[in-house]
Coordinates of C-alpha atoms in Angstrom, one line a residue:
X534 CA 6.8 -13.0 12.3
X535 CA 9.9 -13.5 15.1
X536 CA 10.3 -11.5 17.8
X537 CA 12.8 -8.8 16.1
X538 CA 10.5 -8.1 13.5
X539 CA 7.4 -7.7 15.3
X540 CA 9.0 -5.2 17.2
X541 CA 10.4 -3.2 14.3
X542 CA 6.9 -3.4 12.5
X543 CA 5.3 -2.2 16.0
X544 CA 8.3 0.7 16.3
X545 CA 7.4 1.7 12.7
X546 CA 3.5 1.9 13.5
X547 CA 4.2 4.1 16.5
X548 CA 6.5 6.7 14.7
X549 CA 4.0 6.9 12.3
X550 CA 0.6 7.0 14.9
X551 CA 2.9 9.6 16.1
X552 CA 3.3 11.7 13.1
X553 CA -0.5 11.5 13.3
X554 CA -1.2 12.6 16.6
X555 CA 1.2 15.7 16.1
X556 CA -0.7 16.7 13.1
X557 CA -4.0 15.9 14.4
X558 CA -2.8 17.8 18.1
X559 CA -1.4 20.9 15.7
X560 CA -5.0 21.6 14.5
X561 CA -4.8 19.3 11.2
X562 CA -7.4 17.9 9.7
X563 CA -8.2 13.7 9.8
X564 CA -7.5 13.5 6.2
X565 CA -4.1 15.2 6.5
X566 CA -3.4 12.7 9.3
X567 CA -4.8 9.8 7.4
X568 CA -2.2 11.1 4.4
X569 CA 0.5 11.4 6.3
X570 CA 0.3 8.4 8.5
X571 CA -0.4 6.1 5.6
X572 CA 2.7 7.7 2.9
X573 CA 5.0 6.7 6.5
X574 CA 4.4 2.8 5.8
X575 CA 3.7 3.4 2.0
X576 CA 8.1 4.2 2.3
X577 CA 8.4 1.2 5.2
X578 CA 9.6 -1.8 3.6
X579 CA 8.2 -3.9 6.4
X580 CA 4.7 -3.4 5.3
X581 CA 3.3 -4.4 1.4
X582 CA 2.3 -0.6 0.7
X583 CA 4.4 1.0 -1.2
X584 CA 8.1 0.2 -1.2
X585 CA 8.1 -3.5 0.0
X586 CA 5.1 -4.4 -2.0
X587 CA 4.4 -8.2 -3.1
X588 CA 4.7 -9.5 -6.3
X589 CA 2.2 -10.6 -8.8
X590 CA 2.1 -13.3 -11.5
X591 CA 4.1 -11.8 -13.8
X592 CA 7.0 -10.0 -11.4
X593 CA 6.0 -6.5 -11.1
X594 CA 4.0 -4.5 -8.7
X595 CA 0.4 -3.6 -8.5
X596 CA -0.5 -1.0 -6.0
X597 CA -3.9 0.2 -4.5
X598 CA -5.4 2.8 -2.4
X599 CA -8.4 4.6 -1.1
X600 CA -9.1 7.4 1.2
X601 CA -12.5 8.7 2.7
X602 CA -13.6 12.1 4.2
X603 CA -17.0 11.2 6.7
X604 CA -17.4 14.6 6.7
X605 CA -18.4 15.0 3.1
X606 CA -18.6 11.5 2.5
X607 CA -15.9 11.7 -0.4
X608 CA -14.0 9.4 -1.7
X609 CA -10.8 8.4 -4.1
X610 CA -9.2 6.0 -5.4
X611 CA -6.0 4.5 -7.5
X612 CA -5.7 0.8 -8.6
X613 CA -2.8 -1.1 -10.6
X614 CA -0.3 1.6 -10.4
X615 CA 3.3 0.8 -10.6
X616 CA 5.3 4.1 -11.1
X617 CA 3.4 6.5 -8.3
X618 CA 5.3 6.3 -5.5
X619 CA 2.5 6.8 -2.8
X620 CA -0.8 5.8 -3.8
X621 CA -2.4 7.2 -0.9
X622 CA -1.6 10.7 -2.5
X623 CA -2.8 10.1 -5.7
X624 CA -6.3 8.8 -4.3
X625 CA -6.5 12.1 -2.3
X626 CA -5.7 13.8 -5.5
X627 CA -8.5 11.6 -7.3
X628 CA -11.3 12.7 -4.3
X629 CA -10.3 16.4 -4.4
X630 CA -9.4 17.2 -7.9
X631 CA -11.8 15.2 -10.1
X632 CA -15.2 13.9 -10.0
X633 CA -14.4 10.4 -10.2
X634 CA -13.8 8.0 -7.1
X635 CA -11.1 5.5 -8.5
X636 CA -8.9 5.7 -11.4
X637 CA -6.7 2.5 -12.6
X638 CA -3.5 1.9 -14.4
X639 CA -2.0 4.0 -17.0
X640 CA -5.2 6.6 -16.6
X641 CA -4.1 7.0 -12.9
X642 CA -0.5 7.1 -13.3
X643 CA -1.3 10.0 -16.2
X644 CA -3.0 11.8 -13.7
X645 CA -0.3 11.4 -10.9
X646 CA 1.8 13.2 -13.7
X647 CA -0.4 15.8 -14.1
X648 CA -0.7 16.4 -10.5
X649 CA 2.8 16.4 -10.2
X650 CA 3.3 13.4 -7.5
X651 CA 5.9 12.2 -7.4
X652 CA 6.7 9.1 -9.5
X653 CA 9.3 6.1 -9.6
X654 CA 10.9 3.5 -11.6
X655 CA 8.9 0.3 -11.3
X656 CA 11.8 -1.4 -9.5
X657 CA 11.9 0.6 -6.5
X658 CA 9.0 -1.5 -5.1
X659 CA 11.7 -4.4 -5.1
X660 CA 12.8 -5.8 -2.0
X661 CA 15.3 -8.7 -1.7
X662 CA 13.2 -10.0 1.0
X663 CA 9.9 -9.6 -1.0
X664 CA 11.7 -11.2 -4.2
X665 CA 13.1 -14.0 -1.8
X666 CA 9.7 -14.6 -1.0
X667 CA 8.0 -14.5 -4.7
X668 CA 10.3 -17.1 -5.6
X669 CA 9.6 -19.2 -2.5
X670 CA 6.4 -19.2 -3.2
X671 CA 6.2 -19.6 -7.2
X672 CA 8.2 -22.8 -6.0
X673 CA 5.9 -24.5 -3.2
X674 CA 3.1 -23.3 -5.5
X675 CA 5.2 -25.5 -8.2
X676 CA 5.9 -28.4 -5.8
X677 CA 2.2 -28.7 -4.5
X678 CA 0.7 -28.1 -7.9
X679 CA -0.9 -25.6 -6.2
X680 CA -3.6 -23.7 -8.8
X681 CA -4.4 -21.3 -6.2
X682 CA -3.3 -19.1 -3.1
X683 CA -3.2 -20.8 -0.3
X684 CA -3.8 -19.3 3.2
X685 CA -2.9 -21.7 5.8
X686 CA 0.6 -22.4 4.2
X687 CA 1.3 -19.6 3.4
X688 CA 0.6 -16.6 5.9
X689 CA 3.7 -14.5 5.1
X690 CA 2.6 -14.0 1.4
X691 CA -1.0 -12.2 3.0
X692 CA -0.1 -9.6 5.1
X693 CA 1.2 -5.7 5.2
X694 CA -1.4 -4.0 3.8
X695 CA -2.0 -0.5 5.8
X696 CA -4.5 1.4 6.8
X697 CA -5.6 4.1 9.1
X698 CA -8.7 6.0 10.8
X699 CA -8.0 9.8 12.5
X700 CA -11.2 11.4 14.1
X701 CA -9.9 15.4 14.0
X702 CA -10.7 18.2 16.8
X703 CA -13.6 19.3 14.5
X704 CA -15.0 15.6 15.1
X705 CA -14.1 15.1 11.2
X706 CA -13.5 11.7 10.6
X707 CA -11.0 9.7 7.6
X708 CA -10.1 6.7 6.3
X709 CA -7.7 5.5 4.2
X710 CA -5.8 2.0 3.1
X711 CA -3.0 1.2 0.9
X712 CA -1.8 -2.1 -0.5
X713 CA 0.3 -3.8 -3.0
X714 CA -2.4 -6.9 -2.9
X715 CA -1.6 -10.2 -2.7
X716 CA 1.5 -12.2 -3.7
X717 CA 1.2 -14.0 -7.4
X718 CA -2.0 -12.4 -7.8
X719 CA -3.3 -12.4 -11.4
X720 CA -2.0 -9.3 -12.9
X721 CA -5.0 -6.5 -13.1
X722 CA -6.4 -7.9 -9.8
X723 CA -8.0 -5.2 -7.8

């Protein structure tokens, strides 16, 4: 990326490692932190988590998540959503309310329902930027002939994917990630 956006990326990772530290400084626990930090860039456009995320193959949004507890060695899980509108949430609600560790799709959007998180329209994923990009690549993927992603021509279409680690004042460590995968990837991709 330029300069400028560098530095607004780096401005938003340290309001959010901030947000982290206060929690983790006011007692909190690593998973709280984790939550927090991660639902921060989930709403940052900058990042492909959450609002901002990339398009797949057929124009909409897929959106992944995960979050781990080393204390108890939980773990949960969303994949394909499209309407929740921070994963990270719903895979805490998938490690602490059920005894499954991922859910997908529809299932996992039911449940986001049922857990009353809070849900969006498919189109508030959109970004101008991130539409302007789709269509750049669908077109140098039509150019080239192109029958798969490619990497070294294409670095902007393969990052923004978040993730953070907290290590708590109890010595409780957490994990989590959240992505909206990979620009024109096959719809259902994981």
């Amino acid at each position: 990326f330029d300069a400028k956006t560098n530095e607004q990326r780096r401005a938003a990772l340290r309001t959010a490692l901030a947000k982290g530290t206060e929690i983790l400084k006011a007692g909190g626990s690593s998973l709280d932190a984790v939550e927090a930090v991660i639902r921060m860039l989930e709403d940052d456009p900058q990042f492909n988590a959450g609002k901002g995320a990339v398009f797949n193959a057929a124009g909409s949004h897929e959106l992944d998540a995960s979050i781990m507890d080393g204390k108890s060695l939980n773990c949960g899980a969303v994949a394909g959503v499209s309407i929740v509108k921070n994963p990270i949430s719903c895979a805490r609600k998938v490690m602490t309310e059920t005894r499954h560790v991922l859910l997908a799709g529809p299932g996992a959007e039911s449940f986001a329902k049922q857990q009353k998180l809070e849900l969006v329209e498919p189109d508030y994923f959109d970004t101008p930027e991130e539409k302007e990009s789709w269509e750049e690549y669908k077109s140098r993927k039509s150019e080239t002939g192109a029958t798969q992603f490619d990497f070294q021509f294409t670095p902007r279409w393969s990052i923004g994917t978040v993730g953070c680690v907290a290590l708590d004042g109890q010595g409780n460590l957490a994990a989590g990630t959240s992505t909206g995968g990979m620009t024109d990837k096959k719809f259902g991709r994981v």
